[in-house]
XYZ file of C-alpha atoms in Angstrom:
466
model
C -148.985 -59.292 12.978
C -145.849 -57.660 11.235
C -146.747 -58.974 7.175
C -149.615 -61.501 5.562
C -147.180 -62.420 3.087
C -143.571 -62.844 2.237
C -141.088 -62.801 -0.735
C -138.997 -65.823 -1.730
C -136.048 -62.647 -2.388
C -135.732 -59.365 -1.502
C -134.794 -58.560 -5.298
C -136.129 -59.723 -8.817
C -133.261 -59.889 -10.869
C -134.022 -58.539 -14.586
C -131.459 -60.301 -17.191
C -131.414 -57.721 -19.526
C -130.205 -57.804 -23.494
C -130.121 -55.449 -26.143
C -133.139 -54.804 -27.984
C -134.697 -57.640 -26.619
C -137.897 -58.005 -24.273
C -136.964 -58.606 -20.889
C -138.882 -60.080 -17.625
C -138.208 -62.083 -14.536
C -140.572 -64.437 -12.209
C -141.007 -63.741 -8.360
C -142.850 -65.596 -6.177
C -145.137 -64.482 -3.061
C -146.255 -66.531 -0.209
C -149.308 -66.091 1.780
C -148.461 -66.840 6.046
C -151.855 -66.897 6.730
C -152.662 -70.442 7.736
C -156.784 -69.884 7.514
C -157.298 -66.950 5.715
C -157.001 -65.772 2.002
C -155.069 -62.704 1.505
C -155.644 -60.020 -1.384
C -151.523 -58.831 -2.738
C -151.280 -55.342 -4.430
C -148.092 -54.690 -6.694
C -146.822 -51.436 -7.674
C -143.454 -50.423 -9.269
C -142.029 -47.018 -8.735
C -141.896 -46.658 -12.368
C -144.762 -47.767 -14.344
C -144.192 -46.542 -17.506
C -140.820 -48.587 -17.641
C -141.805 -51.749 -15.404
C -145.124 -53.862 -15.258
C -146.531 -56.861 -13.319
C -148.700 -59.128 -15.101
C -150.988 -59.486 -11.941
C -151.068 -56.225 -10.205
C -154.022 -57.413 -7.898
C -154.387 -60.854 -6.822
C -155.698 -63.407 -4.356
C -153.376 -65.963 -2.706
C -155.190 -68.898 -1.046
C -153.771 -69.598 2.671
C -150.341 -71.096 3.072
C -150.258 -70.657 -0.903
C -147.834 -69.200 -3.040
C -148.660 -67.100 -6.421
C -146.000 -66.273 -9.330
C -145.481 -63.185 -10.734
C -143.709 -61.633 -13.904
C -141.819 -58.395 -13.696
C -141.976 -57.282 -17.448
C -139.552 -54.029 -18.783
C -142.060 -52.473 -21.013
C -139.701 -50.582 -23.802
C -136.996 -52.835 -25.825
C -133.578 -50.858 -25.599
C -129.858 -50.798 -26.458
C -128.970 -49.494 -22.890
C -130.349 -50.733 -19.449
C -132.861 -48.315 -17.552
C -130.525 -48.108 -14.300
C -131.457 -45.640 -11.741
C -129.858 -44.581 -8.305
C -131.757 -45.487 -6.101
C -132.922 -48.556 -8.137
C -136.238 -49.226 -9.290
C -138.692 -51.333 -6.876
C -141.901 -53.187 -6.587
C -144.203 -52.273 -3.583
C -145.888 -55.140 -1.776
C -149.110 -54.444 -0.011
C -151.403 -57.193 1.413
C -154.779 -57.014 3.482
C -156.858 -59.913 4.860
C -159.954 -61.266 2.605
C -162.593 -62.975 4.378
C -164.393 -63.887 1.592
C -161.341 -65.522 -0.115
C -162.796 -64.203 -3.272
C -162.954 -61.037 -5.139
C -162.807 -59.262 -8.493
C -160.355 -57.180 -9.526
C -162.223 -53.870 -9.555
C -163.250 -55.229 -6.008
C -159.458 -55.415 -5.198
C -158.767 -52.102 -6.682
C -161.392 -50.203 -4.411
C -159.910 -51.851 -1.527
C -156.518 -51.039 -1.878
C -157.649 -47.224 -2.924
C -158.844 -46.729 0.514
C -155.309 -46.763 2.950
C -156.142 -47.540 6.479
C -155.060 -49.885 9.135
C -156.378 -52.973 7.085
C -153.910 -52.006 4.556
C -149.968 -53.931 5.325
C -147.221 -52.672 3.383
C -145.494 -56.091 3.451
C -142.307 -55.813 0.971
C -140.500 -53.641 -0.831
C -138.383 -55.718 -3.588
C -135.773 -53.919 -5.446
C -135.474 -54.465 -8.886
C -131.894 -55.514 -10.056
C -130.819 -55.196 -13.863
C -127.944 -57.957 -14.526
C -126.337 -59.350 -17.313
C -123.431 -59.223 -19.423
C -124.732 -55.945 -21.568
C -125.692 -54.269 -18.101
C -122.173 -54.654 -17.520
C -120.354 -53.585 -20.799
C -122.817 -50.704 -20.489
C -121.605 -49.791 -17.080
C -117.712 -50.001 -18.337
C -118.500 -47.593 -20.708
C -119.451 -45.137 -18.289
C -117.284 -42.793 -17.114
C -118.623 -43.228 -13.015
C -118.383 -47.031 -12.750
C -120.682 -47.944 -9.307
C -118.939 -50.798 -8.073
C -122.283 -52.295 -6.568
C -124.069 -51.969 -9.788
C -121.252 -53.724 -11.854
C -121.175 -56.560 -9.116
C -124.099 -57.296 -9.414
C -124.813 -57.246 -13.043
C -122.037 -59.584 -13.332
C -123.521 -62.200 -10.634
C -125.708 -63.691 -13.570
C -123.027 -64.223 -15.851
C -121.677 -67.446 -16.945
C -118.123 -68.314 -16.922
C -117.453 -67.442 -20.903
C -119.436 -64.424 -20.869
C -117.123 -63.115 -17.489
C -114.095 -63.809 -19.997
C -115.554 -62.140 -22.739
C -116.075 -58.971 -20.562
C -112.452 -58.889 -19.653
C -111.546 -57.226 -22.649
C -113.741 -54.205 -22.528
C -113.150 -53.748 -18.469
C -109.379 -53.399 -19.561
C -109.586 -51.407 -22.617
C -111.459 -49.180 -20.088
C -108.285 -49.654 -17.991
C -110.885 -50.591 -15.015
C -108.733 -52.455 -12.242
C -111.714 -52.840 -10.243
C -113.823 -54.021 -12.611
C -110.775 -56.766 -13.995
C -110.643 -57.627 -10.240
C -114.168 -58.294 -10.029
C -114.432 -60.350 -13.102
C -111.162 -62.392 -12.409
C -112.716 -63.108 -8.685
C -115.746 -63.809 -10.416
C -114.291 -66.329 -12.341
C -113.215 -64.822 -15.923
C -110.162 -66.738 -17.562
C -107.600 -64.035 -18.533
C -105.894 -67.088 -20.541
C -108.601 -68.246 -22.277
C -109.222 -64.818 -24.501
C -108.471 -65.161 -28.665
C -105.164 -62.887 -28.190
C -103.833 -61.552 -25.078
C -104.981 -58.713 -23.131
C -101.598 -57.144 -22.034
C -101.318 -54.603 -25.160
C -104.543 -53.114 -24.766
C -104.108 -52.929 -21.128
C -100.876 -50.874 -21.776
C -102.519 -48.813 -24.446
C -105.326 -48.106 -21.540
C -102.346 -47.049 -19.569
C -103.114 -48.982 -15.871
C -100.111 -50.472 -14.572
C -102.675 -51.998 -11.727
C -104.437 -53.747 -14.775
C -101.253 -54.951 -16.223
C -100.181 -56.329 -12.509
C -103.472 -58.126 -12.120
C -103.321 -59.725 -15.768
C -99.538 -60.451 -15.215
C -101.015 -62.071 -11.700
C -103.642 -64.219 -13.249
C -101.717 -66.140 -16.319
C -102.262 -63.489 -18.871
C -99.904 -64.092 -22.136
C -97.104 -61.688 -22.552
C -96.444 -61.222 -26.125
C -92.875 -59.642 -27.414
C -94.736 -56.728 -28.375
C -95.898 -55.501 -24.949
C -92.708 -53.419 -24.592
C -93.123 -51.779 -28.116
C -96.877 -50.888 -26.691
C -95.099 -49.480 -23.371
C -92.659 -47.329 -25.602
C -95.421 -45.916 -27.956
C -97.486 -44.647 -24.700
C -94.337 -43.113 -22.778
C -94.883 -45.676 -20.015
C -91.720 -46.338 -18.458
C -93.112 -47.474 -14.987
C -94.720 -50.711 -17.208
C -91.886 -51.319 -18.888
C -89.745 -51.470 -15.359
C -92.152 -53.962 -14.089
C -92.282 -55.904 -17.021
C -88.892 -56.678 -17.765
C -88.436 -57.384 -13.847
C -90.832 -60.031 -13.982
C -90.646 -61.586 -17.539
C -86.789 -61.360 -17.632
C -86.961 -64.950 -19.156
C -89.662 -63.846 -21.902
C -88.728 -60.473 -22.697
C -85.868 -58.632 -23.850
C -85.309 -54.628 -23.995
C -84.215 -54.903 -27.754
C -87.413 -57.410 -28.793
C -88.004 -56.590 -32.296
C -91.409 -56.624 -33.992
C -92.283 -58.084 -37.243
C -90.835 -54.941 -39.157
C -87.596 -55.576 -36.892
C -88.224 -52.591 -35.088
C -87.074 -52.730 -31.266
C -89.172 -50.548 -28.484
C -86.385 -47.850 -29.072
C -87.432 -47.085 -32.693
C -91.231 -46.794 -31.379
C -90.149 -44.349 -28.687
C -88.145 -42.379 -31.373
C -91.106 -42.518 -33.498
C -93.142 -41.165 -30.888
C -90.498 -38.296 -29.580
C -90.597 -40.222 -26.052
C -87.221 -39.028 -25.003
C -87.517 -40.405 -21.495
C -88.227 -43.859 -23.148
C -85.327 -43.600 -25.127
C -82.734 -43.518 -22.399
C -84.608 -45.699 -20.040
C -83.530 -48.392 -22.971
C -80.490 -47.491 -23.772
C -79.463 -47.460 -19.529
C -81.389 -50.818 -19.672
C -78.982 -51.895 -22.153
C -80.676 -51.095 -25.412
C -78.994 -50.878 -28.572
C -79.789 -47.106 -30.057
C -77.745 -48.181 -33.748
C -80.296 -51.128 -34.618
C -81.479 -51.041 -38.098
C -84.843 -52.420 -38.932
C -86.260 -53.942 -41.913
C -86.344 -51.198 -44.143
C -82.961 -49.984 -42.843
C -84.204 -46.977 -40.814
C -82.155 -46.543 -37.465
C -84.363 -44.904 -34.483
C -82.878 -41.786 -35.716
C -84.249 -41.801 -39.189
C -87.720 -42.201 -37.376
C -86.987 -39.278 -35.019
C -86.008 -36.993 -37.965
C -88.441 -38.028 -39.960
C -91.549 -37.251 -37.495
C -89.507 -34.056 -36.723
C -89.129 -34.826 -32.817
C -86.174 -32.698 -32.212
C -85.053 -33.434 -28.736
C -85.469 -37.386 -29.686
C -82.601 -36.924 -32.360
C -80.253 -34.649 -30.243
C -80.877 -37.413 -27.561
C -80.270 -40.530 -29.986
C -77.283 -38.048 -31.688
C -75.587 -38.097 -28.115
C -76.281 -42.255 -27.395
C -75.681 -43.488 -31.249
C -73.355 -43.244 -33.843
C -75.804 -43.894 -36.989
C -76.008 -40.205 -38.169
C -74.371 -41.761 -41.421
C -75.863 -44.768 -41.655
C -78.236 -45.366 -45.182
C -81.236 -46.919 -45.414
C -81.847 -49.539 -48.237
C -82.909 -46.552 -50.563
C -79.848 -45.075 -49.650
C -81.072 -42.281 -47.467
C -79.412 -40.776 -44.058
C -81.592 -39.241 -41.409
C -80.211 -35.922 -42.706
C -81.860 -37.053 -46.189
C -85.341 -37.922 -44.164
C -85.164 -34.524 -42.295
C -84.499 -32.620 -45.218
C -87.441 -34.349 -47.029
C -89.974 -32.579 -44.435
C -91.692 -29.586 -45.308
C -90.234 -25.940 -44.142
C -90.532 -25.084 -40.582
C -88.274 -23.929 -37.798
C -87.896 -27.755 -36.671
C -86.878 -28.585 -40.013
C -84.082 -26.156 -40.146
C -83.285 -27.392 -37.082
C -82.988 -30.825 -37.882
C -81.179 -30.196 -40.982
C -78.377 -28.672 -39.123
C -78.128 -31.169 -36.265
C -78.019 -33.996 -39.043
C -76.344 -32.634 -42.109
C -75.688 -29.023 -42.682
C -74.075 -28.293 -39.419
C -71.512 -31.160 -40.320
C -70.909 -30.090 -43.398
C -70.193 -25.820 -42.043
C -67.698 -27.475 -39.242
C -65.701 -29.134 -42.185
C -65.700 -26.066 -44.561
C -64.446 -23.768 -41.438
C -61.987 -26.523 -41.222
C -60.634 -26.282 -44.481
C -60.953 -22.668 -44.663
C -63.796 -23.226 -47.720
C -65.598 -20.089 -47.350
C -67.958 -20.186 -50.187
C -69.004 -23.454 -48.549
C -69.348 -21.923 -45.159
C -71.431 -19.128 -46.224
C -73.654 -22.167 -48.499
C -74.207 -23.800 -45.239
C -75.149 -20.830 -43.352
C -77.744 -20.046 -46.017
C -79.047 -23.304 -46.108
C -79.885 -22.582 -42.584
C -77.198 -24.308 -40.482
C -76.364 -22.947 -37.038
C -73.531 -20.375 -36.974
C -72.981 -21.564 -33.535
C -73.868 -25.196 -33.463
C -71.618 -27.524 -31.808
C -69.960 -30.660 -32.181
C -69.735 -33.862 -29.847
C -66.621 -31.701 -28.008
C -68.497 -28.545 -27.822
C -66.613 -26.845 -30.479
C -68.622 -24.084 -32.652
C -67.519 -23.662 -36.092
C -65.185 -20.750 -34.767
C -63.638 -23.222 -32.941
C -62.471 -25.233 -35.520
C -61.338 -22.134 -37.859
C -59.507 -20.546 -35.141
C -57.822 -23.527 -34.257
C -57.047 -24.232 -37.924
C -55.453 -20.564 -38.212
C -58.605 -19.609 -40.974
C -58.919 -16.072 -40.962
C -61.505 -16.004 -44.139
C -63.853 -18.420 -42.260
C -63.369 -16.756 -39.202
C -64.176 -13.267 -40.300
C -67.239 -14.749 -42.236
C -68.256 -16.468 -39.123
C -68.357 -13.577 -37.045
C -70.057 -11.315 -40.094
C -72.673 -14.032 -39.331
C -73.458 -13.351 -35.822
C -70.716 -16.114 -34.548
C -70.443 -15.598 -30.760
C -66.665 -14.579 -30.189
C -66.372 -15.890 -26.603
C -68.563 -19.190 -26.795
C -67.107 -21.917 -24.523
C -66.555 -25.832 -25.504
C -67.261 -28.770 -23.295
C -64.010 -28.114 -21.513
C -64.250 -23.962 -21.158
C -61.941 -23.126 -24.172
C -62.933 -20.033 -26.419
C -62.456 -19.867 -30.210
C -59.415 -17.216 -28.914
C -58.095 -19.786 -26.500
C -58.017 -22.362 -29.189
C -56.155 -19.917 -31.864
C -53.330 -18.796 -28.962
C -52.756 -22.333 -28.440
C -52.318 -23.252 -32.142
C -49.887 -20.320 -32.179
C -51.948 -18.316 -34.883
C -51.613 -14.530 -33.951
C -53.104 -12.979 -36.981
C -56.830 -15.109 -35.296
C -56.105 -13.925 -32.197
C -55.488 -10.861 -32.586
C -58.480 -10.393 -34.903
C -60.685 -12.148 -32.588
C -59.627 -9.587 -29.970
C -60.283 -6.769 -32.118
C -64.003 -8.573 -32.383
C -64.409 -8.420 -28.482
C -62.989 -11.504 -27.293
C -62.089 -11.859 -24.089
C -57.636 -12.373 -23.578
C -55.867 -15.257 -22.271
C -52.943 -15.013 -19.945
C -49.874 -15.115 -22.440
C -47.905 -17.404 -19.943
C -50.488 -20.438 -20.951
C -49.341 -19.948 -24.797
C -45.558 -20.838 -25.629
C -46.120 -20.917 -29.156
C -46.522 -17.371 -29.115
C -43.079 -16.596 -27.539
C -41.192 -16.463 -31.087
C -43.410 -13.950 -32.317
C -42.610 -9.563 -32.102
C -42.855 -8.552 -28.925
C -45.057 -5.347 -30.639
C -47.221 -7.708 -31.863
C -48.153 -9.212 -29.048
C -48.878 -5.874 -27.015
C -52.337 -6.407 -28.247
C -53.301 -8.709 -25.762
C -54.346 -6.497 -22.916
C -56.010 -7.115 -19.662
C -55.568 -10.590 -19.488
C -57.244 -13.330 -18.305
C -56.574 -16.799 -17.430
C -57.562 -19.805 -19.361
C -59.099 -22.804 -17.732
C -57.778 -24.591 -14.859
C -57.671 -27.633 -16.599
C -55.680 -27.796 -19.788
C -56.952 -29.205 -22.680
C -55.083 -31.655 -25.577
C -56.074 -30.285 -29.086
C -55.551 -32.378 -31.618
C-alpha cells in the first residue's frame, strides 16, 4: 500500500493580512475501506505554524478537516525558501479509537507501521504578500504569481500602482494577465511608470489602454528619458505634442532646462519643440537653466534660442537670474555667457576702455566668443580700437585665437586696413598673414609694411566682415 490517507490539495494557502491572526483549513481522507487510520501532523516551523489537531483518528473512507494557524501577528509575511510545509504521517489503528497520549507514543516510535503519506506546502497568499514582495529588491516570480492567485480583480488593480512605482515589468505583466485593469485606477499610472524609469512598464501600460496625460512628456524630460519620449510621441501622436504645456505653462524643454538635461533639450528642438516659449511667469527655458546654474544647458539654449534678452514678468532677463546666484565659478561663467560677455564685446567695439576694464573686473571672460566665434579682441582689432586691444592683451587675451572661419584678430585688423593695430598685434606675437590678401594696406608707406615678416596665408575660405 502506497499511503493510508489522501490530502485534497498539495498545498495549504493562508491569506496573510497585516497585524491579523491568519489561518486556513485543509482536509484529509482515509483511503482504508475497513480500518480507521491514526494521523500525525507536524510543521517545519512549529514556533510559527500550529495545527488545531496534531494527532487524530479518521474512520474508514471518511474525511477530517484541520486548521493551520499562523501563530504570531506581523506586518510582514514570514516567507521562507524553501517554503514551510506540513508533514502528514499515518498508521493503521485496528482498535479504531485511541487517546491523544496513546497516539503520541505511537508516532514517537519510528518503524514500518508508520507511513509518511504527504508533505503539504504552506503558501502565504493575498494582496499584502504581493505588496511585500514588490518592496523587495529581489522578487521571486513564482511567489508573486502564487500571492496574487488569491486576489480579487479590485485587489489586482490596486496592486498595479506599487508594481509600477517599483518599475517591475514582470509584476505589472503578471497583474494584467491575472485581470488587473489599468484603466480603472484613480489616476493615470503612466507618470509613476516614467519616474520609475522602466520603458517596458510604459509599453505594457500603453498596450493595456492606460490613460495618457499631457504631463507624461514633462515626466520623461525631468528624468532624462529620451527613449520614453520617442516611444510616446510615436505611439500617441494624436494625443501628445512636444510643446505640450503643464498648468504653469511650462513645456518639456522648460523642465529639461531646469534639470540640466541637455540631450532632452536637443531632442525636443529636433522634434520641432520651441525653446523660446515663456511660461506663466514669463520664464523661458534659459531662465530656468540660469536659475539652476546648469552651464551646459545655458550654452545649448544660447545656440538654439533667441531669448537672451527676454524679460520675465518682473523685468528680469536670464542674466539677472544668474547674477542672483551665490558667488561660484559656475555663476561667473553664467554671468559671462548671459551678460558681461555681451557688454565686453560692445565696449571693445566702441573703444570704451573703462567699460572693458569693468567687465573684466566683474568676471567676463577675456576670451569669450559671440555667435560667430569672435572674441573681444577680434572686434577691437576689426574696429581699429588700439586702446582696447592693449587692455585686452594686458588681461590675457589670446592673440592668435581663431573664429568659426579660421580668422585671427590680426586677420581682422589687416582686412579692415588698421595698420597700427596689425603692427601692435604682431609685436605681441601674432602670426603674420600674407600682405597680398589685404588690398586695404597697399596705400600705406612701404617702410611701415616691413614689419610683416615670415608671412603666412589667410584661411582658404574668404570671410565677409561687416
